[in-house]
Amino acid sequence: MHSTWSNAADKKQFAGVLAFDLSSAFDCIDIEIICNKLKIYGFDTISINWIKSYLTERSQFVQIGGEVSTTLIVVIGSPQGSVISPVQFIIYISDIDDWTVHSIMNGFADDYTATVVDESLESMKAKLEIDSTNILTFMATNLLIANSSKTTFMIFSKSGRKLEQGQTIQVGSSKIKELDEQKLLGMYITPDLKWTTHISHLVEKLRHRLYLLRHISYLIPRSALKLVADGIVTTHIQYGLSLFGRFKLSKTDPSCKEISILQVLHNQMVRIIYQLNIKDKVNMKTVRANNNIPSVNQLTGQAIAMELRKAQLHDTLPLAYDLILKNNVPDHRTRSCSQGLLRPPRHRLHSTSSSFPSQASSIWNKLPEYIRISTTDASFKKHLRKWLRSNIP
């Protein structure tokens, strides 16, 4: 999604985005509808009957204290917490593309967004309104509950457009006003496609977790403390790094403000684990190297390279990868083509120059050939980590 938005802004286009709010999505899966869709998609009778058996004749009751309600049969929905429920919902809603005319649909489980890109602001809004009606019709037809009043609207465009213009869009019976900040899948998005707001929220969360880590550091052994630190601190630093992180290939490259802020907090985590004080003036790079702990910059490089690898082999990011491939159709056969190198996309705006396609191409070209041609994901990840620790700050 971010690659689509940044590419539109770079081309001085408007990208309008509607994020739909689905109420109790898994609870609304209709058994007959999903079985009919499975049949259309080519599932055999045995598989369909297995799914039908799994979803039917389930019972539920409510208990408060010693009081128990009457047991009732559940006639709709897939169980909350089940591993298969998200997969069933993806299958259930996967034909939503057939109902839209102008929108690029993106979904993760029950979170769905519609993006329309156009040269004109008014044309973009008109197309988005048409598709919003189609999407709400699809939801109603499939017995899904789309709360139009909780649907959010955001516009991405070239820098300089003022939000005070107060753009609105009609979605169903509700008029939705443009937002200046939105949380999508744990990432705080703003119309300028910058990550200042997200980093601010992330720093606040990390400081709270470092406070907790410091207090439990006196209660558990260091080996266990490192596991806890990775779980409550490092994982939150890693989440979204391939989006907001600006990778530094060498010491002479300019530092990324966001990465520098996170590295300071990461250093605090390392000090807590190994009971070090700032006044000791210990070289943190040496501490990380001695204990096999990557820097935040190295984690960023790993995240971006792994995402590109998955996009190449498993088609996980079709739109973002297409932006890379469009820039790699040379007029003549070159040495870089035979070596599997990528040509970084050109950008007009500074705010889009650090987008995923641009960074991924630069990192990929820096990797040795033996890493790029790794046959398995496991070997690629292993060689990538080792190379990053030895060659990247």
Coordinates of N, CA and C in Angstrom, one line a residue, residues 51-210:
I51 N -15.1 -28.7 5.7 CA -15.3 -27.3 6.2 C -16.7 -27.1 6.8
K52 N -17.7 -27.7 6.1 CA -19.1 -27.5 6.5 C -19.3 -28.2 7.9
S53 N -18.7 -29.4 8.0 CA -18.8 -30.1 9.3 C -18.2 -29.3 10.4
Y54 N -17.0 -28.7 10.1 CA -16.3 -27.9 11.1 C -17.1 -26.7 11.6
L55 N -17.8 -26.1 10.7 CA -18.6 -24.9 11.0 C -20.0 -25.1 11.6
T56 N -20.6 -26.3 11.4 CA -21.9 -26.5 11.8 C -22.0 -27.3 13.1
E57 N -23.2 -27.2 13.7 CA -23.5 -27.9 15.0 C -22.6 -27.5 16.1
R58 N -22.1 -26.3 16.1 CA -21.4 -25.8 17.3 C -22.3 -25.2 18.3
S59 N -22.0 -25.3 19.5 CA -22.9 -24.8 20.6 C -22.2 -23.7 21.4
Q60 N -23.0 -22.9 22.1 CA -22.4 -21.9 22.9 C -23.4 -21.6 24.1
F61 N -22.8 -21.2 25.2 CA -23.6 -20.7 26.4 C -22.8 -19.7 27.1
V62 N -23.4 -19.0 28.0 CA -22.8 -17.9 28.8 C -22.9 -18.3 30.3
Q63 N -21.8 -18.1 31.0 CA -21.8 -18.4 32.4 C -21.3 -17.1 33.2
I64 N -22.1 -16.7 34.1 CA -21.7 -15.6 35.0 C -21.8 -16.1 36.4
G65 N -20.6 -16.2 37.1 CA -20.7 -16.8 38.4 C -21.2 -18.2 38.3
G66 N -22.2 -18.5 39.1 CA -22.7 -19.9 39.1 C -23.9 -20.0 38.1
E67 N -24.3 -18.9 37.5 CA -25.5 -18.9 36.6 C -25.1 -19.3 35.2
V68 N -25.7 -20.2 34.6 CA -25.4 -20.7 33.2 C -26.6 -20.5 32.3
S69 N -26.4 -19.9 31.2 CA -27.5 -19.7 30.2 C -27.9 -21.0 29.5
T70 N -29.0 -21.0 28.8 CA -29.4 -22.1 27.9 C -28.4 -22.3 26.8
T71 N -28.1 -23.5 26.4 CA -27.1 -23.8 25.4 C -27.8 -23.6 24.0
L72 N -27.2 -22.9 23.1 CA -27.8 -22.6 21.8 C -26.8 -23.1 20.7
I73 N -27.4 -23.4 19.6 CA -26.6 -23.8 18.4 C -26.1 -22.6 17.6
V74 N -24.9 -22.5 17.3 CA -24.3 -21.4 16.5 C -24.6 -21.7 15.0
V75 N -25.3 -20.8 14.4 CA -25.8 -21.0 13.0 C -24.9 -20.2 12.0
I76 N -24.0 -19.4 12.5 CA -23.2 -18.6 11.5 C -21.9 -18.3 12.2
G77 N -20.8 -18.1 11.4 CA -19.5 -17.6 11.9 C -18.5 -18.7 12.0
S78 N -17.3 -18.3 12.2 CA -16.2 -19.2 12.4 C -15.6 -18.9 13.8
P79 N -15.1 -19.9 14.5 CA -14.7 -19.7 15.9 C -13.5 -18.7 16.1
Q80 N -13.7 -17.8 17.0 CA -12.6 -16.8 17.3 C -11.4 -17.6 17.9
G81 N -10.2 -17.2 17.4 CA -9.0 -17.8 18.0 C -8.6 -19.1 17.2
S82 N -9.4 -19.5 16.3 CA -9.1 -20.7 15.5 C -8.0 -20.3 14.4
V83 N -7.1 -21.2 14.2 CA -6.1 -20.9 13.2 C -6.7 -20.8 11.8
I84 N -7.7 -21.5 11.5 CA -8.3 -21.6 10.2 C -9.2 -20.4 9.9
S85 N -9.7 -19.7 10.9 CA -10.7 -18.6 10.7 C -10.2 -17.5 9.8
P86 N -8.9 -17.0 10.0 CA -8.5 -15.9 9.1 C -8.4 -16.4 7.7
V87 N -8.0 -17.7 7.5 CA -7.9 -18.2 6.1 C -9.2 -18.3 5.5
Q88 N -10.2 -18.8 6.3 CA -11.6 -18.9 5.8 C -12.1 -17.5 5.4
F89 N -11.8 -16.5 6.2 CA -12.3 -15.1 5.9 C -11.7 -14.6 4.6
I90 N -10.4 -14.8 4.4 CA -9.7 -14.4 3.2 C -10.4 -15.0 2.0
I91 N -10.7 -16.3 2.1 CA -11.4 -17.0 1.0 C -12.8 -16.4 0.8
Y92 N -13.4 -16.1 1.9 CA -14.8 -15.6 1.9 C -14.9 -14.2 1.2
I93 N -13.9 -13.4 1.4 CA -13.9 -12.0 0.9 C -13.0 -11.8 -0.4
S94 N -12.4 -12.9 -0.9 CA -11.4 -12.7 -1.9 C -12.0 -12.2 -3.3
D95 N -13.3 -12.4 -3.5 CA -13.9 -11.9 -4.8 C -14.3 -10.5 -4.7
I96 N -13.9 -9.7 -3.7 CA -14.3 -8.3 -3.6 C -13.7 -7.5 -4.8
D97 N -12.6 -7.9 -5.3 CA -12.0 -7.2 -6.5 C -13.0 -7.2 -7.7
D98 N -13.8 -8.2 -7.8 CA -14.7 -8.3 -8.9 C -15.9 -7.3 -8.8
W99 N -16.0 -6.7 -7.6 CA -17.1 -5.7 -7.4 C -16.6 -4.3 -7.6
T100 N -15.3 -4.1 -7.6 CA -14.8 -2.7 -7.8 C -14.4 -2.4 -9.2
V101 N -14.4 -1.1 -9.5 CA -14.1 -0.7 -10.9 C -12.7 0.0 -10.9
H102 N -12.5 0.9 -10.0 CA -11.3 1.8 -10.0 C -10.3 1.5 -8.9
S103 N -10.7 0.8 -7.9 CA -9.9 0.7 -6.7 C -8.9 -0.5 -6.7
I104 N -7.8 -0.2 -6.0 CA -6.8 -1.3 -5.7 C -7.2 -1.7 -4.3
M105 N -7.6 -3.0 -4.2 CA -8.0 -3.5 -2.9 C -6.8 -4.2 -2.2
N106 N -6.6 -3.9 -0.9 CA -5.6 -4.5 -0.1 C -6.2 -5.0 1.2
G107 N -5.9 -6.2 1.6 CA -6.5 -6.8 2.8 C -5.5 -7.6 3.6
F108 N -5.7 -7.6 4.9 CA -5.0 -8.5 5.8 C -6.0 -9.0 6.8
A109 N -6.4 -10.3 6.7 CA -7.4 -10.8 7.5 C -8.7 -10.0 7.3
D110 N -9.2 -9.3 8.4 CA -10.4 -8.6 8.3 C -10.2 -7.0 8.1
D111 N -9.0 -6.6 7.9 CA -8.7 -5.2 7.6 C -8.5 -5.0 6.1
Y112 N -9.5 -4.1 5.6 CA -9.5 -3.9 4.1 C -9.4 -2.4 3.8
T113 N -8.6 -2.1 2.8 CA -8.5 -0.7 2.3 C -8.8 -0.7 0.8
A114 N -9.3 0.4 0.3 CA -9.5 0.6 -1.1 C -8.7 1.9 -1.5
T115 N -7.9 1.8 -2.5 CA -7.1 2.9 -3.0 C -7.4 3.3 -4.4
V116 N -7.6 4.6 -4.7 CA -7.8 5.0 -6.1 C -6.8 6.1 -6.3
V117 N -6.1 6.0 -7.5 CA -5.0 6.9 -7.9 C -5.5 7.6 -9.1
D118 N -5.4 9.0 -9.1 CA -5.9 9.8 -10.3 C -5.1 11.1 -10.3
E119 N -5.1 11.7 -11.5 CA -4.4 13.0 -11.7 C -5.2 14.1 -11.0
S120 N -6.5 13.9 -11.0 CA -7.4 15.0 -10.5 C -8.0 14.6 -9.1
L121 N -8.0 15.5 -8.2 CA -8.5 15.3 -6.9 C -10.0 15.0 -6.9
E122 N -10.8 15.7 -7.7 CA -12.2 15.5 -7.8 C -12.6 14.2 -8.4
S123 N -11.8 13.8 -9.5 CA -12.0 12.6 -10.2 C -11.7 11.4 -9.3
M124 N -10.6 11.5 -8.5 CA -10.3 10.5 -7.5 C -11.4 10.3 -6.5
K125 N -11.9 11.3 -6.0 CA -13.0 11.2 -5.0 C -14.2 10.6 -5.6
A126 N -14.6 11.0 -6.8 CA -15.8 10.4 -7.5 C -15.6 8.9 -7.7
K127 N -14.5 8.5 -8.2 CA -14.2 7.1 -8.4 C -14.3 6.3 -7.1
L128 N -13.7 6.9 -6.0 CA -13.7 6.2 -4.7 C -15.1 6.1 -4.1
E129 N -15.9 7.1 -4.4 CA -17.3 7.1 -3.9 C -18.1 6.0 -4.6
I130 N -17.9 5.8 -5.9 CA -18.5 4.8 -6.7 C -18.2 3.4 -6.2
D131 N -16.9 3.2 -6.0 CA -16.4 1.9 -5.5 C -16.8 1.6 -4.0
S132 N -16.9 2.7 -3.2 CA -17.3 2.5 -1.9 C -18.7 2.0 -1.8
T133 N -19.6 2.4 -2.7 CA -21.0 1.9 -2.8 C -20.9 0.4 -3.2
N134 N -20.1 0.1 -4.2 CA -20.0 -1.3 -4.6 C -19.4 -2.2 -3.5
I135 N -18.5 -1.7 -2.7 CA -17.9 -2.5 -1.6 C -18.9 -2.7 -0.5
L136 N -19.7 -1.7 -0.2 CA -20.7 -1.8 0.8 C -21.8 -2.8 0.4
T137 N -22.1 -2.8 -1.0 CA -23.1 -3.7 -1.5 C -22.5 -5.2 -1.4
F138 N -21.3 -5.3 -1.7 CA -20.6 -6.6 -1.6 C -20.7 -7.1 -0.1
M139 N -20.4 -6.2 0.8 CA -20.4 -6.6 2.2 C -21.8 -7.1 2.6
A140 N -22.8 -6.3 2.2 CA -24.2 -6.6 2.6 C -24.7 -8.0 1.9
T141 N -24.2 -8.2 0.7 CA -24.6 -9.4 0.0 C -24.0 -10.6 0.6
N142 N -22.8 -10.4 1.2 CA -22.2 -11.6 1.9 C -22.4 -11.6 3.4
L143 N -23.4 -10.8 3.8 CA -23.8 -10.8 5.2 C -22.8 -10.2 6.2
L144 N -21.9 -9.4 5.6 CA -20.8 -8.8 6.5 C -21.3 -7.4 6.9
I145 N -20.9 -7.0 8.1 CA -21.4 -5.7 8.6 C -20.3 -4.7 8.5
A146 N -20.4 -3.8 7.5 CA -19.4 -2.7 7.3 C -20.0 -1.4 7.9
N147 N -19.3 -0.9 8.9 CA -19.7 0.3 9.6 C -19.2 1.5 8.9
S148 N -20.1 2.1 8.0 CA -19.7 3.2 7.2 C -19.3 4.4 8.0
S149 N -19.9 4.6 9.2 CA -19.5 5.8 10.0 C -18.1 5.7 10.6
K150 N -17.6 4.4 10.7 CA -16.2 4.2 11.2 C -15.2 4.0 10.1
T151 N -15.7 4.1 8.9 CA -14.7 4.0 7.7 C -13.9 5.3 7.7
T152 N -12.6 5.2 7.5 CA -11.7 6.4 7.5 C -11.2 6.7 6.1
F153 N -10.9 8.0 5.9 CA -10.5 8.5 4.6 C -9.2 9.3 4.7
M154 N -8.3 9.1 3.8 CA -7.0 9.8 3.8 C -6.6 10.0 2.3
I155 N -5.9 11.1 2.1 CA -5.4 11.5 0.8 C -3.9 11.6 0.8
F156 N -3.2 11.0 -0.1 CA -1.8 11.1 -0.2 C -1.5 11.8 -1.6
S157 N -0.6 12.8 -1.5 CA -0.3 13.6 -2.8 C 1.0 14.2 -2.6
K158 N 1.4 15.0 -3.6 CA 2.6 15.8 -3.5 C 2.6 16.7 -2.3
S159 N 3.8 17.0 -1.8 CA 3.9 17.8 -0.6 C 3.4 19.2 -0.9
G160 N 2.9 19.8 0.2 CA 2.4 21.2 0.1 C 0.9 21.3 0.1
R161 N 0.2 20.2 -0.1 CA -1.3 20.3 0.0 C -1.7 20.5 1.4
K162 N -2.6 21.5 1.7 CA -3.0 21.8 3.0 C -4.2 20.9 3.4
L163 N -4.2 20.3 4.6 CA -5.3 19.6 5.1 C -6.5 20.4 5.4
E164 N -6.2 21.8 5.6 CA -7.3 22.7 6.0 C -8.4 22.8 4.9
Q165 N -8.1 22.2 3.7 CA -9.1 22.2 2.7 C -10.3 21.4 3.1
G166 N -10.2 20.5 4.1 CA -11.3 19.8 4.6 C -12.0 18.9 3.6
Q167 N -11.3 18.0 2.9 CA -11.9 17.2 1.9 C -12.8 16.1 2.6
T168 N -13.9 15.9 2.0 CA -14.9 14.9 2.5 C -15.3 13.9 1.4
I169 N -15.8 12.8 1.7 CA -16.3 11.8 0.8 C -17.5 11.1 1.3
Q170 N -18.4 10.8 0.4 CA -19.7 10.2 0.8 C -19.5 8.6 0.7
V171 N -19.7 8.0 1.9 CA -19.6 6.5 1.9 C -20.9 6.0 2.5
G172 N -21.8 5.4 1.7 CA -23.1 5.0 2.1 C -23.9 6.2 2.5
S173 N -24.4 6.1 3.7 CA -25.2 7.3 4.3 C -24.3 8.2 5.1
S174 N -23.0 8.0 5.2 CA -22.2 8.8 6.0 C -21.2 9.7 5.1
K175 N -21.0 10.9 5.6 CA -20.0 11.8 5.0 C -18.7 11.7 5.8
I176 N -17.6 11.2 5.2 CA -16.4 10.9 5.9 C -15.4 12.0 5.6
K177 N -14.8 12.6 6.7 CA -13.8 13.7 6.5 C -12.4 13.1 6.5
E178 N -11.6 13.8 5.7 CA -10.2 13.4 5.6 C -9.5 13.5 7.0
L179 N -8.7 12.4 7.3 CA -7.9 12.4 8.5 C -6.5 12.9 8.3
D180 N -5.9 13.4 9.4 CA -4.4 13.8 9.3 C -3.5 12.8 10.0
E181 N -4.1 11.7 10.5 CA -3.4 10.6 11.1 C -4.3 9.4 11.2
Q182 N -3.7 8.2 10.9 CA -4.5 7.0 11.0 C -3.6 5.8 11.3
K183 N -4.1 4.9 12.1 CA -3.4 3.7 12.5 C -3.9 2.5 11.6
L184 N -3.0 2.0 10.8 CA -3.3 0.9 10.0 C -2.3 -0.3 10.3
L185 N -2.9 -1.4 10.7 CA -2.1 -2.6 11.0 C -0.9 -2.2 11.9
G186 N -1.1 -1.4 12.9 CA -0.1 -1.1 13.8 C 0.9 0.0 13.4
M187 N 0.7 0.6 12.2 CA 1.5 1.7 11.7 C 0.8 3.0 11.7
Y188 N 1.3 4.0 12.2 CA 0.7 5.3 12.2 C 1.0 6.1 10.9
I189 N 0.0 6.3 10.1 CA 0.2 6.8 8.7 C -0.3 8.3 8.7
T190 N 0.5 9.2 8.0 CA 0.1 10.6 7.9 C 0.2 10.9 6.4
P191 N -0.6 11.9 5.9 CA -0.7 12.3 4.5 C 0.6 12.6 3.8
D192 N 1.6 13.1 4.6 CA 2.9 13.5 4.0 C 3.8 12.3 3.9
L193 N 3.4 11.1 4.2 CA 4.1 9.8 4.1 C 5.4 9.8 4.9
K194 N 5.5 10.6 5.9 CA 6.6 10.6 6.8 C 6.3 9.8 8.0
W195 N 7.3 9.5 8.8 CA 7.1 8.5 9.9 C 7.3 9.2 11.3
T196 N 7.3 10.5 11.3 CA 7.5 11.2 12.6 C 6.5 10.8 13.7
T197 N 5.2 10.7 13.3 CA 4.2 10.4 14.2 C 4.3 8.9 14.7
H198 N 4.6 8.0 13.8 CA 4.8 6.6 14.1 C 5.9 6.4 15.1
I199 N 7.1 7.1 14.8 CA 8.2 6.9 15.7 C 7.9 7.5 17.0
S200 N 7.2 8.6 17.1 CA 6.8 9.2 18.4 C 6.0 8.2 19.3
H201 N 5.0 7.5 18.6 CA 4.3 6.5 19.4 C 5.1 5.3 19.7
L202 N 6.0 4.9 18.8 CA 6.9 3.7 19.1 C 7.9 4.0 20.2
V203 N 8.4 5.2 20.2 CA 9.4 5.5 21.3 C 8.7 5.5 22.7
E204 N 7.5 6.0 22.7 CA 6.7 6.0 24.0 C 6.5 4.6 24.5
K205 N 6.1 3.7 23.5 CA 5.9 2.3 23.9 C 7.2 1.6 24.3
L206 N 8.3 1.9 23.6 CA 9.6 1.3 24.0 C 10.1 1.7 25.3
R207 N 9.9 3.0 25.7 CA 10.4 3.5 27.0 C 9.6 2.8 28.1
H208 N 8.4 2.6 27.9 CA 7.6 1.9 28.9 C 8.1 0.4 29.1
R209 N 8.4 -0.2 28.0 CA 8.9 -1.6 28.1 C 10.3 -1.7 28.6
L210 N 11.1 -0.7 28.4 CA 12.5 -0.7 29.0 C 12.4 -0.5 30.5

